[in-house]
Amino acid sequence: MQSTVNPKIVEFIDYYKAEIYRLPLDKALEQAEQLGLLLRANEVGIYSLNELETFLIDNVFAELSMNYDVIDNSRHNEIIFIATELYHTGGHTRLMERLASFLDTKPDLLITKKTIESIIKREEDFFSSIHHGCVDCCTVVEKISFFLTVILQYNIIILNTHPEDIYAIVACGLAKKIKKDIKIHFVNHADHTFSYGSSISDVWFEISSYGVAVDAMRGLKARKCFLGIPIDTSKKNSESSYKFENGDLILSAASPSKYEPTNQQSIMPLVSALLDKYDKSNFKIIGVNFLTNYWWWAIKLKYWNRLTLSKSLAYEEYIKVTSAAKLYIDSHPFPGGTAFAEQFLQGRLCVGLNSTYNGYTPLESFKKDSVDAVLREIELINDKKIIDIKNKIEIKHGFTSVRARFLDAIFNDVYTKEDFLLSFPKVKFAFEKIPVQIDQTSKIRRISTKKAFCFFYLKKIIFNIFFGLRHCKVFSKK
């Protein structure tokens, strides 16, 4: 742990780990998942818990009594991807799918959470065989045993797991104990936050300079390799397609949390300034839960019909809906990553506010530190800048470039390194978000904001009311 971490948080995490060490194994794993959720939601300067991973792997290994078969991979698919949960929206699922498509033959896939049929159907386009979930009544250790049985059939594991997915990490750690030549590659798609997996990975793929800075704090033993975000650069747009005029549609799209104001950073002043300056234009935001995303309420009331707020869309529908836009604004305070460069390659002028989280794409040179600077940038971007940034995006994001880096790391033990201008993480001194299922609330209170606890208890109240109403309906039917 770094010296910048709040000593009270260090004390709390040490207490939490001590509790986990004393619990029965199933409960210990469940609490480790909860701890992962807490650290994923709060950037407090703790990005790995390698000793906890090792403790759980060793204890599950001691608990398992059955013998596991090691498959002869000369008669079997060699590579399996592992994901925690997949979605029709967002960039993380598409990142995994594109990496899978870079291989000469379809790999297999293990999804560690129960998955809806439409997702399975979608993934059949990218994967040969899909293993998913476990029966509802199985214990945590039985779940890990199921994952282990699957993993041992392969030589190369490519992890795309959620940061809190301790079950997949323990299963991979067990597999390394049983099958010495297995190799684990971790795609660090949530590179800004805490994640389990750094103790068992052989290769750690990086996608941004911010992630490189965080990785320096993880205690990694893995070989690090810069991967980048693969984006389709095949569409050729003329420089004239990037012209934006008053009256054209303005667009932004991301998951709801990426717009939540934090640390005195907010996209609202920019949205307001754009609608004021370009008074004939409308602004469409995709990825808003209007009921819970209260930070949009005031600005929606101000601009009403000129500001359209809609929920997240499946990727294909999102591309269709956004086709009319001429100006794209990256989400803020947390950037969109894939979406920002992707929209530029669709022929849209792209700008935004600089964020603490950076280094995802060369296109960030079109982002500025202030609202006024962004407005000036829209007027100053010229054909030369457009052509120059297209060339840089091709090198960083083009399928050919990312595919070469990916395959070199997997098959040739060649690991790409790049020079980065590092942006070091701004560590927070309090827990500002509390996952709903967290147990140790009395201990967290000392090191969290009042806002965090207000929202925590509000969620609990809403859940209890909703559950109570459902219970009453079921009871009345009986």
Tab-separated table of C-alpha atoms in Angstrom:
chain	number	residue	atom	x	y	z
A	1	MET	CA	0.000	0.000	0.000
A	2	GLN	CA	1.150	3.489	-0.822
A	3	SER	CA	1.888	6.200	1.732
A	4	THR	CA	-0.839	8.350	0.160
A	5	VAL	CA	-3.564	5.992	1.371
A	6	ASN	CA	-5.586	7.253	4.317
A	7	PRO	CA	-4.212	5.380	7.393
A	8	LYS	CA	-7.784	4.830	8.604
A	9	ILE	CA	-8.590	3.084	5.326
A	10	VAL	CA	-5.483	0.918	5.652
A	11	GLU	CA	-6.601	0.011	9.175
A	12	PHE	CA	-10.103	-0.825	7.948
A	13	ILE	CA	-8.848	-2.994	5.058
A	14	ASP	CA	-6.488	-4.846	7.411
A	15	TYR	CA	-9.412	-5.437	9.791
A	16	TYR	CA	-11.599	-6.636	6.910
A	17	LYS	CA	-8.915	-9.053	5.684
A	18	ALA	CA	-8.424	-10.396	9.227
A	19	GLU	CA	-12.166	-11.115	9.370
A	20	ILE	CA	-11.988	-12.912	6.004
A	21	TYR	CA	-9.067	-15.041	7.231
A	22	ARG	CA	-11.217	-16.282	10.138
A	23	LEU	CA	-14.402	-17.034	8.194
A	24	PRO	CA	-15.448	-20.412	6.754
A	25	LEU	CA	-14.196	-20.664	3.193
A	26	ASP	CA	-17.505	-20.021	1.377
A	27	LYS	CA	-18.172	-16.935	3.496
A	28	ALA	CA	-14.574	-15.767	3.131
A	29	LEU	CA	-14.865	-15.818	-0.660
A	30	GLU	CA	-18.199	-13.991	-0.577
A	31	GLN	CA	-16.740	-11.299	1.688
A	32	ALA	CA	-13.667	-11.009	-0.552
A	33	GLU	CA	-16.037	-10.259	-3.433
A	34	GLN	CA	-17.719	-7.560	-1.316
A	35	LEU	CA	-14.350	-6.042	-0.471
A	36	GLY	CA	-13.514	-6.019	-4.179
A	37	LEU	CA	-16.767	-4.182	-4.912
A	38	LEU	CA	-15.981	-1.569	-2.264
A	39	LEU	CA	-12.465	-0.929	-3.599
A	40	ARG	CA	-13.657	-0.979	-7.220
A	41	ALA	CA	-16.140	1.792	-6.420
A	42	ASN	CA	-13.651	3.947	-4.476
A	43	GLU	CA	-10.228	5.041	-5.728
A	44	VAL	CA	-8.563	5.227	-2.330
A	45	GLY	CA	-5.084	4.188	-3.485
A	46	ILE	CA	-5.472	0.413	-3.038
A	47	TYR	CA	-5.341	-1.316	-6.417
A	48	SER	CA	-4.548	-4.928	-5.499
A	49	LEU	CA	-4.785	-7.409	-2.615
A	50	ASN	CA	-2.269	-10.012	-3.727
A	51	GLU	CA	-1.786	-11.592	-0.304
A	52	LEU	CA	-5.549	-12.112	0.032
A	53	GLU	CA	-5.690	-13.766	-3.399
A	54	THR	CA	-2.862	-16.126	-2.413
A	55	PHE	CA	-4.502	-16.958	0.932
A	56	LEU	CA	-7.813	-17.878	-0.720
A	57	ILE	CA	-6.168	-19.904	-3.505
A	58	ASP	CA	-4.105	-21.907	-0.993
A	59	ASN	CA	-7.110	-22.568	1.225
A	60	VAL	CA	-9.411	-23.639	-1.591
A	61	PHE	CA	-6.639	-25.888	-2.912
A	62	ALA	CA	-6.379	-27.532	0.510
A	63	GLU	CA	-10.168	-27.955	0.637
A	64	LEU	CA	-10.537	-29.677	-2.737
A	65	SER	CA	-10.188	-33.431	-2.487
A	66	MET	CA	-11.047	-34.555	-6.011
A	67	ASN	CA	-8.486	-35.154	-8.746
A	68	TYR	CA	-8.670	-32.944	-11.814
A	69	ASP	CA	-7.941	-34.174	-15.290
A	70	VAL	CA	-5.469	-32.249	-17.425
A	71	ILE	CA	-6.607	-32.388	-21.030
A	72	ASP	CA	-4.274	-33.159	-23.938
A	73	ASN	CA	-4.579	-29.917	-25.902
A	74	SER	CA	-3.374	-31.475	-29.139
A	75	ARG	CA	-6.970	-32.673	-29.489
A	76	HIS	CA	-8.653	-29.583	-28.083
A	77	ASN	CA	-9.053	-25.837	-28.493
A	78	GLU	CA	-6.019	-24.244	-26.840
A	79	ILE	CA	-7.418	-20.853	-25.808
A	80	ILE	CA	-10.321	-19.792	-23.593
A	81	PHE	CA	-11.511	-16.300	-22.727
A	82	ILE	CA	-13.057	-15.767	-19.285
A	83	ALA	CA	-15.540	-12.955	-18.633
A	84	THR	CA	-17.610	-12.202	-15.532
A	85	GLU	CA	-20.646	-10.708	-17.232
A	86	LEU	CA	-21.345	-9.508	-20.770
A	87	TYR	CA	-23.682	-6.802	-22.056
A	88	HIS	CA	-25.331	-5.648	-25.261
A	89	THR	CA	-24.069	-2.128	-24.492
A	90	GLY	CA	-20.681	-0.667	-23.575
A	91	GLY	CA	-17.123	-1.087	-24.796
A	92	HIS	CA	-15.761	-3.857	-22.549
A	93	THR	CA	-17.747	-6.630	-24.244
A	94	ARG	CA	-16.800	-5.369	-27.700
A	95	LEU	CA	-13.130	-5.210	-26.683
A	96	MET	CA	-13.213	-8.898	-25.775
A	97	GLU	CA	-15.075	-9.844	-28.951
A	98	ARG	CA	-12.577	-8.022	-31.142
A	99	LEU	CA	-9.617	-9.649	-29.432
A	100	ALA	CA	-11.229	-13.059	-29.964
A	101	SER	CA	-11.711	-12.264	-33.659
A	102	PHE	CA	-7.947	-11.619	-34.034
A	103	LEU	CA	-7.204	-15.329	-33.538
A	104	ASP	CA	-7.037	-17.650	-36.543
A	105	THR	CA	-9.607	-20.011	-35.048
A	106	LYS	CA	-12.518	-19.264	-32.723
A	107	PRO	CA	-11.505	-19.652	-29.069
A	108	ASP	CA	-13.853	-20.849	-26.335
A	109	LEU	CA	-15.515	-18.727	-23.666
A	110	LEU	CA	-16.363	-19.109	-19.966
A	111	ILE	CA	-18.825	-16.614	-18.431
A	112	THR	CA	-18.741	-16.818	-14.641
A	113	LYS	CA	-22.205	-15.341	-13.970
A	114	LYS	CA	-25.536	-16.679	-15.188
A	115	THR	CA	-26.189	-15.197	-18.600
A	116	ILE	CA	-29.291	-14.374	-20.628
A	117	GLU	CA	-29.875	-16.335	-23.813
A	118	SER	CA	-29.565	-13.323	-26.132
A	119	ILE	CA	-25.984	-12.742	-24.927
A	120	ILE	CA	-25.098	-16.394	-25.505
A	121	LYS	CA	-26.536	-16.148	-29.012
A	122	ARG	CA	-24.480	-13.028	-29.738
A	123	GLU	CA	-21.238	-14.570	-28.472
A	124	GLU	CA	-21.655	-17.626	-30.709
A	125	ASP	CA	-20.466	-15.380	-33.541
A	126	PHE	CA	-17.098	-14.998	-31.804
A	127	PHE	CA	-16.578	-18.192	-29.785
A	128	SER	CA	-16.619	-21.875	-30.601
A	129	SER	CA	-17.895	-23.277	-27.308
A	130	ILE	CA	-19.463	-21.277	-24.462
A	131	HIS	CA	-19.497	-22.385	-20.816
A	132	HIS	CA	-21.596	-20.249	-18.521
A	133	GLY	CA	-22.833	-20.012	-14.953
A	134	CYS	CA	-23.383	-22.688	-12.378
A	135	VAL	CA	-26.504	-24.164	-10.809
A	136	ASP	CA	-28.220	-21.852	-8.314
A	137	CYS	CA	-27.943	-24.208	-5.367
A	138	CYS	CA	-24.194	-24.821	-5.604
A	139	THR	CA	-21.799	-23.499	-2.969
A	140	VAL	CA	-19.080	-20.966	-3.743
A	141	VAL	CA	-16.402	-23.657	-3.606
A	142	GLU	CA	-18.471	-25.858	-5.964
A	143	LYS	CA	-18.740	-22.912	-8.339
A	144	ILE	CA	-14.950	-22.467	-8.325
A	145	SER	CA	-14.535	-26.211	-8.833
A	146	PHE	CA	-16.752	-26.000	-11.926
A	147	PHE	CA	-14.654	-23.119	-13.313
A	148	LEU	CA	-11.462	-25.055	-12.591
A	149	THR	CA	-12.690	-28.135	-14.449
A	150	VAL	CA	-13.301	-25.963	-17.512
A	151	ILE	CA	-10.042	-23.995	-17.276
A	152	LEU	CA	-7.862	-27.110	-17.055
A	153	GLN	CA	-8.920	-28.026	-20.588
A	154	TYR	CA	-6.853	-25.123	-21.980
A	155	ASN	CA	-3.265	-23.904	-22.139
A	156	ILE	CA	-3.898	-20.177	-22.625
A	157	ILE	CA	-6.347	-18.217	-20.464
A	158	ILE	CA	-7.370	-14.674	-21.426
A	159	LEU	CA	-9.097	-12.946	-18.522
A	160	ASN	CA	-11.657	-10.189	-19.132
A	161	THR	CA	-13.138	-10.374	-15.646
A	162	HIS	CA	-14.737	-7.688	-13.483
A	163	PRO	CA	-12.416	-6.256	-10.802
A	164	GLU	CA	-14.315	-7.962	-7.944
A	165	ASP	CA	-14.499	-11.435	-9.557
A	166	ILE	CA	-12.412	-13.310	-6.995
A	167	TYR	CA	-13.988	-16.638	-8.001
A	168	ALA	CA	-12.466	-16.645	-11.494
A	169	ILE	CA	-9.111	-15.529	-10.077
A	170	VAL	CA	-9.050	-18.303	-7.467
A	171	ALA	CA	-9.976	-20.866	-10.136
A	172	CYS	CA	-7.089	-19.648	-12.324
A	173	GLY	CA	-4.709	-19.752	-9.356
A	174	LEU	CA	-5.719	-23.341	-8.678
A	175	ALA	CA	-5.239	-24.228	-12.348
A	176	LYS	CA	-1.650	-22.924	-12.191
A	177	LYS	CA	-0.955	-25.174	-9.201
A	178	ILE	CA	-2.287	-28.230	-11.032
A	179	LYS	CA	-1.104	-27.501	-14.582
A	180	LYS	CA	2.293	-25.829	-14.493
A	181	ASP	CA	2.471	-24.785	-18.164
A	182	ILE	CA	-0.823	-22.891	-18.220
A	183	LYS	CA	-0.413	-19.193	-19.119
A	184	ILE	CA	-2.756	-16.457	-17.927
A	185	HIS	CA	-3.203	-13.162	-19.795
A	186	PHE	CA	-5.174	-10.395	-18.064
A	187	VAL	CA	-6.892	-7.756	-20.224
A	188	ASN	CA	-7.021	-4.776	-17.872
A	189	HIS	CA	-10.160	-3.199	-19.324
A	190	ALA	CA	-11.091	-1.409	-16.042
A	191	ASP	CA	-7.559	-0.096	-15.716
A	192	HIS	CA	-8.356	2.897	-13.506
A	193	THR	CA	-9.478	0.930	-10.489
A	194	PHE	CA	-8.735	-1.861	-8.029
A	195	SER	CA	-8.828	-5.363	-9.467
A	196	TYR	CA	-8.234	-8.917	-8.370
A	197	GLY	CA	-5.909	-10.903	-10.634
A	198	SER	CA	-2.475	-9.339	-10.308
A	199	SER	CA	-1.036	-12.215	-8.257
A	200	ILE	CA	-1.808	-14.949	-10.810
A	201	SER	CA	-1.273	-13.245	-14.179
A	202	ASP	CA	1.660	-14.006	-16.450
A	203	VAL	CA	0.930	-11.197	-18.931
A	204	TRP	CA	-0.882	-7.959	-18.106
A	205	PHE	CA	-2.352	-6.047	-21.057
A	206	GLU	CA	-2.582	-2.262	-20.693
A	207	ILE	CA	-4.934	0.023	-22.618
A	208	SER	CA	-4.056	3.542	-21.411
A	209	SER	CA	-1.318	5.629	-19.823
A	210	TYR	CA	-3.522	6.122	-16.766
A	211	GLY	CA	-3.625	2.339	-16.426
A	212	VAL	CA	0.163	2.211	-16.722
A	213	ALA	CA	0.422	4.597	-13.755
A	214	VAL	CA	-2.003	2.531	-11.675
A	215	ASP	CA	-0.240	-0.711	-12.629
A	216	ALA	CA	2.928	0.602	-11.008
A	217	MET	CA	1.038	0.337	-7.694
A	218	ARG	CA	-0.319	-3.202	-8.110
A	219	GLY	CA	2.765	-5.217	-7.174
A	220	LEU	CA	2.671	-6.972	-10.534
A	221	LYS	CA	5.028	-9.831	-11.326
A	222	ALA	CA	3.493	-10.267	-14.777
A	223	ARG	CA	5.077	-9.124	-18.016
A	224	LYS	CA	3.313	-5.901	-19.006
A	225	CYS	CA	2.282	-5.304	-22.600
A	226	PHE	CA	0.625	-2.249	-24.098
A	227	LEU	CA	-2.400	-3.386	-26.098
A	228	GLY	CA	-4.555	-0.339	-26.812
A	229	ILE	CA	-8.253	-0.314	-27.679
A	230	PRO	CA	-8.987	-1.938	-31.066
A	231	ILE	CA	-11.279	0.224	-33.220
A	232	ASP	CA	-12.422	-0.270	-36.807
A	233	THR	CA	-10.529	2.336	-38.860
A	234	SER	CA	-11.635	1.034	-42.265
A	235	LYS	CA	-14.258	3.710	-42.942
A	236	LYS	CA	-12.762	6.577	-44.925
A	237	ASN	CA	-14.303	10.006	-44.362
A	238	SER	CA	-13.345	13.181	-46.189
A	239	GLU	CA	-12.115	16.097	-44.127
A	240	SER	CA	-15.258	18.015	-45.112
A	241	SER	CA	-17.438	15.550	-43.150
A	242	TYR	CA	-15.989	16.949	-39.912
A	243	LYS	CA	-17.529	20.410	-40.378
A	244	PHE	CA	-20.012	21.420	-37.676
A	245	GLU	CA	-22.482	24.311	-37.966
A	246	ASN	CA	-25.126	25.855	-35.741
A	247	GLY	CA	-28.260	23.733	-36.145
A	248	ASP	CA	-26.427	20.389	-36.388
A	249	LEU	CA	-27.095	17.712	-33.769
A	250	ILE	CA	-24.651	17.421	-30.832
A	251	LEU	CA	-24.188	13.996	-29.237
A	252	SER	CA	-22.630	12.304	-26.205
A	253	ALA	CA	-22.953	8.684	-25.083
A	254	ALA	CA	-21.600	6.618	-22.174
A	255	SER	CA	-22.683	4.582	-19.180
A	256	PRO	CA	-24.621	6.727	-16.655
A	257	SER	CA	-21.917	6.843	-13.977
A	258	LYS	CA	-19.385	8.432	-16.363
A	259	TYR	CA	-21.329	11.698	-16.227
A	260	GLU	CA	-21.732	11.882	-12.452
A	261	PRO	CA	-20.030	15.080	-11.193
A	262	THR	CA	-17.099	14.398	-8.876
A	263	ASN	CA	-14.119	16.318	-7.469
A	264	GLN	CA	-15.569	19.602	-8.758
A	265	GLN	CA	-15.553	18.181	-12.299
A	266	SER	CA	-18.775	18.164	-14.323
A	267	ILE	CA	-19.873	18.102	-17.950
A	268	MET	CA	-22.911	20.327	-17.223
A	269	PRO	CA	-21.151	23.711	-17.822
A	270	LEU	CA	-19.997	22.477	-21.242
A	271	VAL	CA	-23.456	21.176	-22.191
A	272	SER	CA	-24.958	24.510	-21.181
A	273	ALA	CA	-22.336	26.549	-23.058
A	274	LEU	CA	-22.809	24.530	-26.259
A	275	LEU	CA	-26.582	24.902	-26.187
A	276	ASP	CA	-26.230	28.633	-25.520
A	277	LYS	CA	-23.687	29.288	-28.282
A	278	TYR	CA	-25.272	26.985	-30.872
A	279	ASP	CA	-28.832	28.074	-30.213
A	280	LYS	CA	-30.284	26.249	-33.234
A	281	SER	CA	-28.725	22.893	-32.278
A	282	ASN	CA	-30.125	20.124	-30.109
A	283	PHE	CA	-28.054	17.964	-27.766
A	284	LYS	CA	-28.686	14.227	-27.337
A	285	ILE	CA	-27.208	12.292	-24.384
A	286	ILE	CA	-27.368	8.488	-24.553
A	287	GLY	CA	-26.794	6.614	-21.295
A	288	VAL	CA	-28.949	8.366	-18.697
A	289	ASN	CA	-31.190	6.834	-16.065
A	290	PHE	CA	-33.314	9.920	-15.537
A	291	LEU	CA	-34.940	8.566	-12.377
A	292	THR	CA	-31.663	8.064	-10.462
A	293	ASN	CA	-29.197	10.341	-12.302
A	294	TYR	CA	-30.281	13.466	-10.415
A	295	TRP	CA	-27.347	15.507	-11.779
A	296	TRP	CA	-29.240	15.869	-15.080
A	297	TRP	CA	-32.494	17.204	-13.610
A	298	ALA	CA	-31.679	20.939	-13.426
A	299	ILE	CA	-30.143	21.243	-16.903
A	300	LYS	CA	-32.998	19.245	-18.448
A	301	LEU	CA	-35.495	21.695	-16.941
A	302	LYS	CA	-33.474	24.633	-18.324
A	303	TYR	CA	-33.250	23.445	-21.944
A	304	TRP	CA	-36.149	20.990	-22.038
A	305	ASN	CA	-36.847	19.939	-25.666
A	306	ARG	CA	-33.376	20.938	-26.890
A	307	LEU	CA	-31.718	18.431	-24.527
A	308	THR	CA	-32.747	14.804	-25.071
A	309	LEU	CA	-31.775	12.281	-22.399
A	310	SER	CA	-32.145	8.592	-23.224
A	311	LYS	CA	-31.126	5.255	-21.762
A	312	SER	CA	-28.200	3.143	-22.967
A	313	LEU	CA	-28.708	1.372	-26.283
A	314	ALA	CA	-27.436	-1.869	-27.766
A	315	TYR	CA	-24.399	-1.203	-29.970
A	316	GLU	CA	-26.131	-1.701	-33.336
A	317	GLU	CA	-29.052	0.563	-32.362
A	318	TYR	CA	-26.632	3.108	-30.889
A	319	ILE	CA	-24.738	3.392	-34.193
A	320	LYS	CA	-28.042	3.868	-36.054
A	321	VAL	CA	-29.398	6.498	-33.646
A	322	THR	CA	-26.160	8.504	-33.606
A	323	SER	CA	-25.751	8.676	-37.396
A	324	ALA	CA	-27.375	12.131	-37.630
A	325	ALA	CA	-24.935	13.843	-35.220
A	326	LYS	CA	-22.140	16.145	-36.439
A	327	LEU	CA	-20.430	16.982	-33.124
A	328	TYR	CA	-19.549	14.430	-30.454
A	329	ILE	CA	-18.675	15.369	-26.855
A	330	ASP	CA	-16.765	12.839	-24.757
A	331	SER	CA	-18.274	11.913	-21.399
A	332	HIS	CA	-16.876	13.674	-18.329
A	333	PRO	CA	-15.509	13.423	-15.594
A	334	PHE	CA	-14.864	9.844	-16.815
A	335	PRO	CA	-14.017	9.520	-20.533
A	336	GLY	CA	-15.700	7.084	-22.894
A	337	GLY	CA	-12.528	5.367	-24.108
A	338	THR	CA	-13.725	3.425	-27.154
A	339	ALA	CA	-16.700	5.634	-28.025
A	340	PHE	CA	-14.718	8.868	-28.383
A	341	ALA	CA	-12.338	7.638	-31.092
A	342	GLU	CA	-15.025	5.448	-32.648
A	343	GLN	CA	-17.318	8.428	-33.232
A	344	PHE	CA	-14.456	10.398	-34.790
A	345	LEU	CA	-13.855	7.553	-37.243
A	346	GLN	CA	-17.553	7.691	-38.161
A	347	GLY	CA	-16.915	11.219	-39.476
A	348	ARG	CA	-17.927	13.342	-36.481
A	349	LEU	CA	-15.978	16.235	-35.020
A	350	CYS	CA	-15.020	15.155	-31.488
A	351	VAL	CA	-14.035	17.364	-28.553
A	352	GLY	CA	-14.354	17.363	-24.773
A	353	LEU	CA	-12.921	18.347	-21.416
A	354	ASN	CA	-9.644	16.913	-20.175
A	355	SER	CA	-10.044	14.390	-17.386
A	356	THR	CA	-7.913	12.928	-14.619
A	357	TYR	CA	-8.312	9.670	-16.543
A	358	ASN	CA	-6.399	9.961	-19.784
A	359	GLY	CA	-4.051	8.300	-22.241
A	360	TYR	CA	-6.697	6.156	-23.954
A	361	THR	CA	-6.445	7.667	-27.430
A	362	PRO	CA	-4.409	10.238	-29.440
A	363	LEU	CA	-7.733	11.985	-30.072
A	364	GLU	CA	-7.476	13.394	-26.552
A	365	SER	CA	-5.384	16.211	-28.093
A	366	PHE	CA	-8.778	17.635	-29.184
A	367	LYS	CA	-9.849	17.877	-25.512
A	368	LYS	CA	-9.179	20.996	-23.459
A	369	ASP	CA	-8.973	22.118	-19.837
A	370	SER	CA	-11.827	24.649	-19.878
A	371	VAL	CA	-15.237	25.168	-21.462
A	372	ASP	CA	-14.053	28.294	-23.336
A	373	ALA	CA	-11.062	26.387	-24.733
A	374	VAL	CA	-13.366	23.618	-25.993
A	375	LEU	CA	-15.569	26.156	-27.764
A	376	ARG	CA	-12.483	27.666	-29.417
A	377	GLU	CA	-11.207	24.217	-30.426
A	378	ILE	CA	-14.422	23.509	-32.343
A	379	GLU	CA	-13.711	26.585	-34.507
A	380	LEU	CA	-9.949	26.020	-34.854
A	381	ILE	CA	-9.804	22.334	-35.887
A	382	ASN	CA	-8.643	22.252	-39.516
A	383	ASP	CA	-8.001	19.640	-42.219
A	384	LYS	CA	-4.318	19.269	-41.282
A	385	LYS	CA	-5.226	18.437	-37.674
A	386	ILE	CA	-7.848	15.951	-38.875
A	387	ILE	CA	-5.406	14.115	-41.159
A	388	ASP	CA	-2.675	14.045	-38.506
A	389	ILE	CA	-4.953	12.602	-35.831
A	390	LYS	CA	-6.325	9.970	-38.238
A	391	ASN	CA	-2.786	8.672	-38.798
A	392	LYS	CA	-2.085	8.535	-35.056
A	393	ILE	CA	-5.369	6.717	-34.385
A	394	GLU	CA	-4.522	4.127	-37.034
A	395	ILE	CA	-1.207	3.360	-35.313
A	396	LYS	CA	-2.737	3.195	-31.828
A	397	HIS	CA	-6.171	1.674	-32.479
A	398	GLY	CA	-6.171	0.086	-35.932
A	399	PHE	CA	-7.093	-3.599	-35.965
A	400	THR	CA	-3.815	-4.491	-37.693
A	401	SER	CA	-1.729	-2.741	-35.008
A	402	VAL	CA	-3.631	-4.075	-31.984
A	403	ARG	CA	-3.832	-7.568	-33.467
A	404	ALA	CA	-0.054	-7.664	-33.956
A	405	ARG	CA	0.596	-6.576	-30.353
A	406	PHE	CA	-1.945	-9.086	-29.023
A	407	LEU	CA	-0.714	-12.101	-30.995
A	408	ASP	CA	2.966	-11.274	-30.400
A	409	ALA	CA	2.382	-11.371	-26.641
A	410	ILE	CA	0.415	-14.634	-26.733
A	411	PHE	CA	2.463	-16.664	-29.181
A	412	ASN	CA	5.895	-15.003	-29.493
A	413	ASP	CA	6.593	-13.655	-25.986
A	414	VAL	CA	7.058	-10.195	-27.485
A	415	TYR	CA	5.667	-7.401	-25.308
A	416	THR	CA	5.113	-3.904	-26.661
A	417	LYS	CA	6.243	-0.997	-24.532
A	418	GLU	CA	5.461	2.626	-25.253
A	419	ASP	CA	6.545	5.921	-23.777
A	420	PHE	CA	3.724	7.551	-21.861
A	421	LEU	CA	3.154	10.886	-20.245
A	422	LEU	CA	1.932	9.460	-16.955
A	423	SER	CA	-0.994	11.000	-15.126
A	424	PHE	CA	-0.750	9.762	-11.564
A	425	PRO	CA	-3.996	8.803	-9.842
A	426	LYS	CA	-5.597	11.240	-7.439
A	427	VAL	CA	-6.165	9.163	-4.328
A	428	LYS	CA	-9.315	9.875	-2.311
A	429	PHE	CA	-9.226	9.927	1.473
A	430	ALA	CA	-12.742	8.602	1.984
A	431	PHE	CA	-15.096	5.907	0.746
A	432	GLU	CA	-17.598	7.891	-1.307
A	433	LYS	CA	-19.640	4.971	-2.643
A	434	ILE	CA	-20.820	1.954	-0.679
A	435	PRO	CA	-22.038	-1.172	-2.540
A	436	VAL	CA	-25.501	-2.174	-1.316
A	437	GLN	CA	-24.503	-5.581	0.059
A	438	ILE	CA	-21.532	-4.426	2.125
A	439	ASP	CA	-21.612	-5.674	5.735
A	440	GLN	CA	-19.078	-3.629	7.653
A	441	THR	CA	-21.038	-0.358	7.590
A	442	SER	CA	-20.251	0.625	11.174
A	443	LYS	CA	-16.522	0.500	10.415
A	444	ILE	CA	-16.859	2.292	7.068
A	445	ARG	CA	-18.683	5.211	8.691
A	446	ARG	CA	-15.414	6.639	10.088
A	447	ILE	CA	-13.821	6.846	6.655
A	448	SER	CA	-16.677	7.726	4.327
A	449	THR	CA	-18.528	10.858	3.329
A	450	LYS	CA	-21.995	11.628	4.671
A	451	LYS	CA	-23.212	11.558	1.066
A	452	ALA	CA	-22.061	7.957	0.678
A	453	PHE	CA	-24.009	6.842	3.721
A	454	CYS	CA	-27.124	8.796	2.769
A	455	PHE	CA	-27.235	7.026	-0.584
A	456	PHE	CA	-26.423	3.676	1.008
A	457	TYR	CA	-29.355	3.867	3.412
A	458	LEU	CA	-31.665	5.355	0.775
A	459	LYS	CA	-31.002	2.331	-1.461
A	460	LYS	CA	-31.682	-0.002	1.464
A	461	ILE	CA	-34.970	1.760	2.239
A	462	ILE	CA	-36.109	1.623	-1.408
A	463	PHE	CA	-35.130	-2.055	-1.612
A	464	ASN	CA	-37.016	-2.899	1.582
A	465	ILE	CA	-40.130	-1.046	0.423
A	466	PHE	CA	-40.031	-2.757	-2.971
A	467	PHE	CA	-39.377	-6.179	-1.428
A	468	GLY	CA	-42.168	-5.583	1.101
A	469	LEU	CA	-44.668	-4.718	-1.639
A	470	ARG	CA	-43.720	-7.839	-3.598
A	471	HIS	CA	-43.994	-9.940	-0.453
A	472	CYS	CA	-47.463	-8.531	0.249
A	473	LYS	CA	-48.618	-9.326	-3.301
A	474	VAL	CA	-47.333	-12.899	-3.076
A	475	PHE	CA	-48.935	-13.315	0.374
A	476	SER	CA	-52.287	-11.922	-0.840
A	477	LYS	CA	-52.306	-14.365	-3.782
A	478	LYS	CA	-51.826	-17.247	-1.389
